[in-house]
Tab-separated table of C-alpha atoms in Angstrom:
chain	number	residue	atom	x	y	z
A	1	MET	CA	-98.186	-12.973	37.895
A	2	THR	CA	-100.153	-11.740	34.901
A	3	LEU	CA	-98.584	-11.147	31.510
A	4	THR	CA	-99.805	-8.000	29.774
A	5	ILE	CA	-98.919	-6.989	26.226
A	6	ARG	CA	-99.344	-3.279	25.544
A	7	ARG	CA	-98.133	-0.475	23.306
A	8	ALA	CA	-94.762	0.895	24.349
A	9	ARG	CA	-94.510	4.296	26.000
A	10	THR	CA	-91.656	6.760	26.088
A	11	SER	CA	-90.971	5.691	29.666
A	12	ASP	CA	-90.230	2.138	28.379
A	13	VAL	CA	-87.356	3.070	26.079
A	14	ARG	CA	-84.586	2.569	28.629
A	15	GLU	CA	-86.019	-0.809	29.626
A	16	ILE	CA	-86.269	-1.818	25.955
A	17	ARG	CA	-82.599	-0.856	25.510
A	18	SER	CA	-81.706	-2.936	28.583
A	19	LEU	CA	-83.477	-5.976	27.121
A	20	VAL	CA	-81.744	-5.541	23.764
A	21	ALA	CA	-78.237	-4.733	25.102
A	22	PRO	CA	-77.072	-8.285	25.930
A	23	LEU	CA	-78.415	-9.546	22.596
A	24	ALA	CA	-76.705	-6.714	20.734
A	25	GLU	CA	-73.424	-7.536	22.505
A	26	ARG	CA	-73.750	-11.118	21.219
A	27	ARG	CA	-74.646	-9.712	17.762
A	28	VAL	CA	-78.032	-11.451	17.847
A	29	LEU	CA	-79.809	-8.096	17.505
A	30	VAL	CA	-78.551	-4.876	15.971
A	31	SER	CA	-77.521	-2.206	18.442
A	32	LYS	CA	-79.332	1.107	18.064
A	33	ASP	CA	-78.909	4.544	19.528
A	34	THR	CA	-81.498	5.661	22.077
A	35	VAL	CA	-82.914	8.194	19.620
A	36	ALA	CA	-83.766	5.369	17.192
A	37	TYR	CA	-85.959	3.732	19.838
A	38	PHE	CA	-87.802	6.977	20.455
A	39	GLU	CA	-88.262	7.543	16.714
A	40	GLY	CA	-89.698	4.056	16.216
A	41	LEU	CA	-91.586	3.819	19.504
A	42	GLN	CA	-95.016	3.618	17.852
A	43	GLU	CA	-93.917	0.304	16.254
A	44	PHE	CA	-93.195	-1.328	19.636
A	45	ARG	CA	-95.184	-3.435	22.027
A	46	VAL	CA	-93.882	-4.483	25.420
A	47	ALA	CA	-94.638	-7.438	27.644
A	48	GLU	CA	-95.119	-6.588	31.288
A	49	ILE	CA	-95.397	-8.771	34.381
A	50	ASP	CA	-96.353	-7.075	37.634
A	51	GLY	CA	-95.222	-3.675	36.318
A	52	ARG	CA	-91.856	-4.961	35.031
A	53	VAL	CA	-91.096	-4.842	31.293
A	54	VAL	CA	-89.905	-8.361	30.449
A	55	GLY	CA	-90.072	-8.297	26.656
A	56	CYS	CA	-90.356	-6.111	23.593
A	57	GLY	CA	-90.924	-6.368	19.886
A	58	ALA	CA	-91.644	-4.106	16.945
A	59	LEU	CA	-93.638	-4.298	13.740
A	60	HIS	CA	-92.186	-2.295	10.852
A	61	VAL	CA	-94.385	-1.983	7.762
A	62	MET	CA	-92.264	-2.266	4.628
A	63	TRP	CA	-94.849	-2.359	1.835
A	64	ASP	CA	-98.605	-2.714	1.357
A	65	ASP	CA	-98.574	-6.456	2.065
A	66	LEU	CA	-95.356	-6.916	4.057
A	67	ALA	CA	-94.081	-6.020	7.518
A	68	GLU	CA	-91.019	-7.049	9.492
A	69	ILE	CA	-90.865	-8.310	13.046
A	70	ARG	CA	-87.984	-6.428	14.657
A	71	THR	CA	-86.208	-6.231	17.989
A	72	LEU	CA	-88.025	-9.163	19.578
A	73	ALA	CA	-86.333	-9.615	22.950
A	74	VAL	CA	-87.264	-11.287	26.245
A	75	ALA	CA	-85.617	-11.022	29.660
A	76	ALA	CA	-83.356	-14.020	30.329
A	77	ASP	CA	-85.375	-15.086	33.386
A	78	GLN	CA	-88.577	-15.181	31.301
A	79	LEU	CA	-87.329	-17.259	28.366
A	80	GLY	CA	-89.470	-20.324	27.730
A	81	HIS	CA	-92.544	-18.922	29.504
A	82	GLY	CA	-94.472	-17.754	26.426
A	83	VAL	CA	-93.528	-14.081	26.571
A	84	GLY	CA	-91.940	-14.035	23.105
A	85	GLY	CA	-94.852	-15.937	21.588
A	86	ALA	CA	-97.388	-13.570	23.146
A	87	LEU	CA	-95.483	-10.552	21.826
A	88	LEU	CA	-95.198	-12.087	18.368
A	89	GLU	CA	-98.920	-12.864	18.179
A	90	SER	CA	-99.791	-9.349	19.345
A	91	LEU	CA	-97.583	-7.907	16.594
A	92	ALA	CA	-99.174	-10.281	14.061
A	93	GLN	CA	-102.608	-9.012	15.114
A	94	ASP	CA	-101.388	-5.435	14.634
A	95	ALA	CA	-100.223	-6.417	11.140
A	96	ILE	CA	-103.620	-7.879	10.276
A	97	GLU	CA	-105.359	-4.717	11.493
A	98	LEU	CA	-103.059	-2.670	9.228
A	99	GLY	CA	-103.875	-4.865	6.220
A	100	VAL	CA	-100.523	-6.642	6.047
A	101	GLU	CA	-100.619	-10.171	4.633
A	102	ARG	CA	-97.041	-11.350	5.273
A	103	LEU	CA	-94.517	-11.054	8.088
A	104	PHE	CA	-90.775	-11.181	7.529
A	105	CYS	CA	-87.997	-11.721	10.053
A	106	LEU	CA	-84.236	-12.030	9.929
A	107	THR	CA	-83.256	-14.278	12.823
A	108	PHE	CA	-80.976	-16.788	14.492
A	109	GLU	CA	-83.989	-18.178	16.407
A	110	THR	CA	-85.376	-20.350	13.610
A	111	ASP	CA	-86.995	-22.924	15.922
A	112	PHE	CA	-88.988	-20.228	17.730
A	113	PHE	CA	-90.214	-18.600	14.525
A	114	THR	CA	-90.979	-21.973	12.902
A	115	ARG	CA	-93.223	-22.827	15.882
A	116	HIS	CA	-95.084	-19.601	15.139
A	117	GLY	CA	-95.764	-20.296	11.470
A	118	PHE	CA	-92.679	-18.860	9.775
A	119	THR	CA	-90.791	-20.734	7.068
A	120	GLU	CA	-87.292	-20.167	5.739
A	121	ILE	CA	-87.034	-18.373	2.408
A	122	GLU	CA	-84.313	-17.916	-0.177
A	123	GLY	CA	-83.925	-14.732	-2.155
A	124	GLN	CA	-86.284	-11.788	-2.002
A	125	ALA	CA	-89.792	-11.723	-0.567
A	126	VAL	CA	-90.876	-8.914	-2.898
A	127	ASP	CA	-91.272	-8.435	-6.649
A	128	PRO	CA	-88.432	-6.713	-8.537
A	129	ASP	CA	-90.409	-3.455	-8.900
A	130	VAL	CA	-91.026	-3.316	-5.137
A	131	TYR	CA	-87.356	-4.127	-4.521
A	132	VAL	CA	-86.397	-1.052	-6.564
A	133	GLU	CA	-88.797	1.103	-4.516
A	134	LEU	CA	-87.413	-0.245	-1.226
A	135	LEU	CA	-83.883	0.648	-2.326
A	136	ARG	CA	-84.913	4.278	-1.764
A	137	SER	CA	-85.459	3.702	1.953
A	138	TYR	CA	-82.976	5.161	4.442
A	139	ASP	CA	-83.906	2.524	7.038
A	140	GLU	CA	-81.038	0.140	7.846
A	141	GLY	CA	-83.532	-2.632	8.573
A	142	VAL	CA	-84.860	-2.351	5.036
A	143	ALA	CA	-81.271	-2.600	3.789
A	144	GLU	CA	-80.912	-5.812	5.808
A	145	PHE	CA	-84.181	-7.094	4.353
A	146	LEU	CA	-82.885	-6.361	0.843
A	147	ASP	CA	-79.663	-8.209	1.750
A	148	LEU	CA	-77.495	-5.314	0.608
A	149	GLU	CA	-73.728	-5.754	0.826
A	150	ARG	CA	-73.261	-2.752	3.137
A	151	VAL	CA	-75.165	-4.504	5.945
A	152	LYS	CA	-73.661	-7.985	5.550
A	153	PRO	CA	-71.638	-7.797	8.816
A	154	ASN	CA	-74.938	-7.299	10.692
A	155	THR	CA	-76.734	-10.162	8.956
A	156	LEU	CA	-74.155	-12.952	8.733
A	157	GLY	CA	-75.624	-16.209	9.977
A	158	ASN	CA	-79.188	-14.935	10.157
A	159	THR	CA	-81.998	-16.826	8.450
A	160	ARG	CA	-84.622	-15.089	6.328
A	161	MET	CA	-88.111	-16.241	7.301
A	162	LEU	CA	-91.662	-15.429	6.206
A	163	ARG	CA	-95.167	-16.049	7.561
A	164	GLN	CA	-98.457	-15.715	5.705
A	165	LEU	CA	-101.198	-14.130	7.816
């Protein structure tokens, strides 16, 4: 069994949705419509073992020095085998190649992200002028990052974390 991390393809979208579905039902991840996965497909990487997609994760650039790790999910039977860590490090490498210096995540899995160099933060991870610019985004994930009231039901209990690259 060899773990491969690769860019997601359109043929992976239904498998990505299947990985996310149980986590969305538990409100650990935000549920999205299928079209949203297709629209953001270029942000995704998948983990594959023997042709089976066993994990996914996305990197969403938010500003010149900041990107968010999104939709990091691993099949239940692969938890604890390094799949999530391999995906996260692949996404971090993508961020470095894009010139990003910091990674943000909004998560319940603080132990996992701490093991991978993230630390909890309070308040905003951007300057006030950048905050104002980000308010113009239509992306719900950016609204969650900004901690806007309209997305509070989706973010209750999550921890804001940051990693310097």
